Short mmCIF file of C-alpha atoms in Angstrom, two decimals:
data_model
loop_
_atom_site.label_atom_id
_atom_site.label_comp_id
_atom_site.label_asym_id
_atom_site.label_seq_id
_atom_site.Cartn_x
_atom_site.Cartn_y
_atom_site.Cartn_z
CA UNK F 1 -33.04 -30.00 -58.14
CA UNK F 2 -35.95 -31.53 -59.66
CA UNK F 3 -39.25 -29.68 -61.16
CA UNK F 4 -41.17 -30.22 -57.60
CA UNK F 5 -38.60 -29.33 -55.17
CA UNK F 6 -37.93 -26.19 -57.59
CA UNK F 7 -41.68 -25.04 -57.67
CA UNK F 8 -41.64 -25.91 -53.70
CA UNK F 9 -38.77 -23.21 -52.93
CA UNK F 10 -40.43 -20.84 -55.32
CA UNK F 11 -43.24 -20.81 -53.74
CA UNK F 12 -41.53 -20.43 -49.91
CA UNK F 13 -38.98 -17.37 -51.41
CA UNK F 14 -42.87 -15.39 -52.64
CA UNK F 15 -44.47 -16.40 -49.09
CA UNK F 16 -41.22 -15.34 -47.19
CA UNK F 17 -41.08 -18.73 -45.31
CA UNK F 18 -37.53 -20.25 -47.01
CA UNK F 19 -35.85 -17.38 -44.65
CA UNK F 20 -34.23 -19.27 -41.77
CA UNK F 21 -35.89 -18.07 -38.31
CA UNK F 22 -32.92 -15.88 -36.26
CA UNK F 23 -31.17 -17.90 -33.43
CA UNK F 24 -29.97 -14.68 -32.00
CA UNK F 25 -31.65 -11.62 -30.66
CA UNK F 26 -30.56 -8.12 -28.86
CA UNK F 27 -32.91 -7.91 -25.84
CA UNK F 28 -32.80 -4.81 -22.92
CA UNK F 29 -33.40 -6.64 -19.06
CA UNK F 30 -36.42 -5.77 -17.62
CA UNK F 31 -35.80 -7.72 -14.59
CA UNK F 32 -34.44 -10.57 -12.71
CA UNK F 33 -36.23 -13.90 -11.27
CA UNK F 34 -33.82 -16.08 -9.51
CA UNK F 35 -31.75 -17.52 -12.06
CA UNK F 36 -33.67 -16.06 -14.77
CA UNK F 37 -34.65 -12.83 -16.55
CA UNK F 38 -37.24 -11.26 -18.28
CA UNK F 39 -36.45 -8.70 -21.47
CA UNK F 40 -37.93 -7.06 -23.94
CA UNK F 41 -37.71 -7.35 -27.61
CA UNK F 42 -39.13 -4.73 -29.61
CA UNK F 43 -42.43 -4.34 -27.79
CA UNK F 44 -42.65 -7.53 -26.53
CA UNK F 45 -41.70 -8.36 -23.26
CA UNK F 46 -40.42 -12.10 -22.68
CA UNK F 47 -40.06 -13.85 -19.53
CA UNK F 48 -37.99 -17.00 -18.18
CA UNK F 49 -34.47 -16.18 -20.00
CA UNK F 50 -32.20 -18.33 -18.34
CA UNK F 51 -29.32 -17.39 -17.18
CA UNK F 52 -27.33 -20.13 -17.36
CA UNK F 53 -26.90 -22.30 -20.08
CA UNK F 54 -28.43 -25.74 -18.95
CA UNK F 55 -31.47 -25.94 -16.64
CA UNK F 56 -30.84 -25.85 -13.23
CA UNK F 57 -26.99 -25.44 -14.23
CA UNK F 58 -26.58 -22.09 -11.88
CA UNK F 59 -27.05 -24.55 -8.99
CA UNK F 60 -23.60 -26.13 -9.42
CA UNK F 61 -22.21 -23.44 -11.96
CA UNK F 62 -21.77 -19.98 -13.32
CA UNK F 63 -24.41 -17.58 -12.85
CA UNK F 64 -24.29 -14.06 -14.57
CA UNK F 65 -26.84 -11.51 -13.30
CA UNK F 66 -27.75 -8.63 -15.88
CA UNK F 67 -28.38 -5.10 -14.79
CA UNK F 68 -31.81 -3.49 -15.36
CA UNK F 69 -31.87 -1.77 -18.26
CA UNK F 70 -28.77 -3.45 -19.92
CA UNK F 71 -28.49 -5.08 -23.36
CA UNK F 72 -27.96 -8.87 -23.51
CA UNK F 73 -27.71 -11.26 -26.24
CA UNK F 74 -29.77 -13.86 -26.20
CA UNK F 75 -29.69 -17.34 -28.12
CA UNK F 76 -32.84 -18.82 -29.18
CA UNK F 77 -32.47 -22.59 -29.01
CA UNK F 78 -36.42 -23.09 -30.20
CA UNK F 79 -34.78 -21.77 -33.69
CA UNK F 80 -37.59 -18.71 -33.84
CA UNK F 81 -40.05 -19.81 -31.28
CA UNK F 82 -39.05 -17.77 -28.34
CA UNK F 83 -39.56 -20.78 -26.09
CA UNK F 84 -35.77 -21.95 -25.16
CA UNK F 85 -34.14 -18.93 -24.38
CA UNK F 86 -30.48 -18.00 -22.40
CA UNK F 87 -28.68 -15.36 -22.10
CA UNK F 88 -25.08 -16.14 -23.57
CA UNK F 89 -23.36 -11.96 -23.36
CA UNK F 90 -23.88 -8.94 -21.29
CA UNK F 91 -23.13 -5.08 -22.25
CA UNK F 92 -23.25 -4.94 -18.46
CA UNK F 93 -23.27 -7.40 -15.20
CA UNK F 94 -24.90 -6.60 -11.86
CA UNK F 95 -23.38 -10.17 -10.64
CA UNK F 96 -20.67 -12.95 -10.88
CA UNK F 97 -22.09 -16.49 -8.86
CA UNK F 98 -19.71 -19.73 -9.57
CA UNK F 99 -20.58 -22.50 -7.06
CA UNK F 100 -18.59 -25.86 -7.49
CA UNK F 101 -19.67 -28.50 -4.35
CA UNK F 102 -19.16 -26.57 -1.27
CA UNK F 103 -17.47 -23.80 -2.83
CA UNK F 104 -19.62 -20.50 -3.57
CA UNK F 105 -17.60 -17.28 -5.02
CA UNK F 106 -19.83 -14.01 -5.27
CA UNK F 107 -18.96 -10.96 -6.92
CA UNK F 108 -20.99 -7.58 -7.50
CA UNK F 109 -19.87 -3.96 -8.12
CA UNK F 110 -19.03 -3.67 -4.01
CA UNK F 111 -18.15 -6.91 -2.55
CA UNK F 112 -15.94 -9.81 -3.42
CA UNK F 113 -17.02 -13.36 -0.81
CA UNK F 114 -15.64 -16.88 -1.20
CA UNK F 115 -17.13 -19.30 0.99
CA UNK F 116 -15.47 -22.74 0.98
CA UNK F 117 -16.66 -25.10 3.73
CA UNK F 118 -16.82 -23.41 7.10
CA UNK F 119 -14.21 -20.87 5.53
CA UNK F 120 -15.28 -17.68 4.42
CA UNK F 121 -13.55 -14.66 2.97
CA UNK F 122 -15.18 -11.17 2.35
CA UNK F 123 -14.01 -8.21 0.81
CA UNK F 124 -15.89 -4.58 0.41
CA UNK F 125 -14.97 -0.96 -0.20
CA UNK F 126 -13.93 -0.44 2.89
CA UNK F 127 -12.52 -3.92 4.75
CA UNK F 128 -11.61 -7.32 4.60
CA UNK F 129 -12.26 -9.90 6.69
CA UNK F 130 -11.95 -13.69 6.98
CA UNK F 131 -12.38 -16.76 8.77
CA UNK F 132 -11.14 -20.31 9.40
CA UNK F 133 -13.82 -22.28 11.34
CA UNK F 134 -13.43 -20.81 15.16
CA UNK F 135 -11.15 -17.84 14.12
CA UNK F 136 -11.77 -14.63 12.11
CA UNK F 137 -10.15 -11.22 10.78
CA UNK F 138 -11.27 -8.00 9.99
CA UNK F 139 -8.56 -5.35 8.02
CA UNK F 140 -10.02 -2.06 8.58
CA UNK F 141 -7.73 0.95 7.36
CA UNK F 142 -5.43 1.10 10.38
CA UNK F 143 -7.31 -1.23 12.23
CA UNK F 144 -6.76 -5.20 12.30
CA UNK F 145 -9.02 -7.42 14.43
CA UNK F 146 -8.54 -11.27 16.08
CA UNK F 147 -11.72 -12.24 16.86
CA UNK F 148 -13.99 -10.53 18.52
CA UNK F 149 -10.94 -7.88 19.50
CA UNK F 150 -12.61 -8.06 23.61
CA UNK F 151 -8.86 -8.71 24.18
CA UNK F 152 -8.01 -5.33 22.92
CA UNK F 153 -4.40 -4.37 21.30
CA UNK F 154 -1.59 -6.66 20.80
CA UNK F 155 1.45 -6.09 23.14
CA UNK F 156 4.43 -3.96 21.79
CA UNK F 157 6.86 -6.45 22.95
CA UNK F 158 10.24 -4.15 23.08
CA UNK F 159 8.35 -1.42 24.97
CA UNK F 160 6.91 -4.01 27.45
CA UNK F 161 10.63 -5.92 27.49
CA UNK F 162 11.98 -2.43 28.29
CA UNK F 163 9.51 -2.27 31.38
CA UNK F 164 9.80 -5.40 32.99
CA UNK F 165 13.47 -4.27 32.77
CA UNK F 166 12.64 -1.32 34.45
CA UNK F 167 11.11 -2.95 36.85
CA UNK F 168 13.42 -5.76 37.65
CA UNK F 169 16.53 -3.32 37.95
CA UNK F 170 14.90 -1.47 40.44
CA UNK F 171 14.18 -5.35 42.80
CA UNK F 172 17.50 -5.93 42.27
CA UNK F 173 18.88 -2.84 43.74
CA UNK F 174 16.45 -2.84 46.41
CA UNK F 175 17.29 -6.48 46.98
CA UNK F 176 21.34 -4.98 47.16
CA UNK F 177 20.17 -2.43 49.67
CA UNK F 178 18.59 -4.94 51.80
CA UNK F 179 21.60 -7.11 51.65
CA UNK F 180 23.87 -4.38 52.78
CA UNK F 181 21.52 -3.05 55.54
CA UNK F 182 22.58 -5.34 59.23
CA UNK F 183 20.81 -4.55 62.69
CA UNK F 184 23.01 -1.96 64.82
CA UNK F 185 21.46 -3.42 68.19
CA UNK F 186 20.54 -7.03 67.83
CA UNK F 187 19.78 -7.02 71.27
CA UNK F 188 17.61 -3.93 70.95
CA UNK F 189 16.48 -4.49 67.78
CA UNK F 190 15.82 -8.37 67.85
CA UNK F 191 12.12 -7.85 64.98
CA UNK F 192 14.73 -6.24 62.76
CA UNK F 193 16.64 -8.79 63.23
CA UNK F 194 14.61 -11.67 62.54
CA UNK F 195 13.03 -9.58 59.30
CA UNK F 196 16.66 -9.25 58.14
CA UNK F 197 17.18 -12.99 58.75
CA UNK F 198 13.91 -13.75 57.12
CA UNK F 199 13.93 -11.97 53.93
CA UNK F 200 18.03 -13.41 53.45
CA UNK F 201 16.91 -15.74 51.39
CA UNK F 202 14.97 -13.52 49.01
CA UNK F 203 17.76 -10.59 48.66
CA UNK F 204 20.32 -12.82 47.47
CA UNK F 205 18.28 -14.16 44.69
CA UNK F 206 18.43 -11.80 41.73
CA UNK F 207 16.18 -11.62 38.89
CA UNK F 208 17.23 -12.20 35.72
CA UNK F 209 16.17 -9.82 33.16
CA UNK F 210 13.77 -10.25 30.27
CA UNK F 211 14.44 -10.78 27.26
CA UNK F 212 12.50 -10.04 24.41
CA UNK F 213 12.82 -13.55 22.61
CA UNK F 214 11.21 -15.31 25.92
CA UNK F 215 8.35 -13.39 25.44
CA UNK F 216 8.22 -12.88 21.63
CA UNK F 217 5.43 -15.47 19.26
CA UNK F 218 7.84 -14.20 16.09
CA UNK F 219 4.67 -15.89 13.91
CA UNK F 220 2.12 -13.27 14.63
CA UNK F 221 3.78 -9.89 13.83
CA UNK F 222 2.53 -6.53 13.45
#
């Protein structure tokens, strides 16, 4: 080091300006703007923190929302000028945002949503629920909904199986009765006679009974 420069950093160490300016600062959030925050530091309360680490960068990005009140750490890219400032850690997070094209995914202390396109999927405390352009479901505890659920429940398909086979025993005998019924007095009786004739046709055909695979969609359980 020559004489000069050594008189020159003399002279900054006894006015205190050879210290480099921190790039780094503790600062608590006093609240939120969009994708930017305002926080204090020390007594001084600074606004237009971004949140994101390029400008504009939340709109096809990672957003991080603060809480109020938390401690973030904040990089000064001004090098001491408290001009350029983002937020780069969190002691705690109100919100998660990452957007990519059409793809949004949200997350907060309550609720999880991904929206992708005309899909959407949501997710709280206390359901779930999705949907896939002209169909949606909910998951309730105990509950699950198609739609809007006007349609009410799903069929139990072995206790409706075991009715219609209820039901079609019970033609089927009748239709045996009929066949073995005949006029006594044709003569006397000729209405009877021509219902008996009539409804021939129909006795002798039985029904065959259900069975649960005809009726059965085996890709929608429950």
């Amino acid at each position: 080091m020559d004489r000069l420069s050594e008189i020159r950093h003399l002279i900054k160490s006894v006015a205190g300006t050879d210290q480099k300016p921190d790039a780094f600062h503790l600062m608590e959030v006093t609240g939120i703007e969009e994708d930017t925050c305002r926080a204090k530091l020390g007594d001084l309360e600074i606004p237009e923190i971004r949140l994101s680490s390029i400008f504009k960068g939340a709109e096809n990005g990672i957003l991080i929302i603060p809480e109020i009140g938390s401690i973030i750490l904040v990089a000064d890219l001004s090098m001491g000028e408290l001009r350029d400032l983002v937020a780069i850690a969190y002691s705690e997070i109100q919100s998660i945002r990452i957007r990519k094209e059409d793809t949004t995914i949200y997350h907060d202390k309550d609720t999880v949503r991904i929206e992708t396109g005309k899909n959407t999927f949501y997710m709280d405390k206390e359901s779930t629920s999705f949907s896939l352009g002209e169909s949606n479901v909910r998951i309730e505890s105990g509950l699950i909904r198609l739609n809007s659920g006007t349609n009410e429940g799903l069929t139990k398909v072995k206790e409706v199986t075991a009715r219609l086979n209820e039901i079609e025993r019970d033609i089927n005998t009748l239709k045996d009765l009929w066949n073995g019924w005949q006029p006594v007095n044709t003569t006397l009786e000729p209405d009877a006679t021509f219902l008996h004739s009539t409804m021939a046709a129909w006795a002798v055909a039985r029904l065959t009974e259900t069975s649960q695979a005809s009726i059965e969609n085996t890709k929608v359980t429950h």
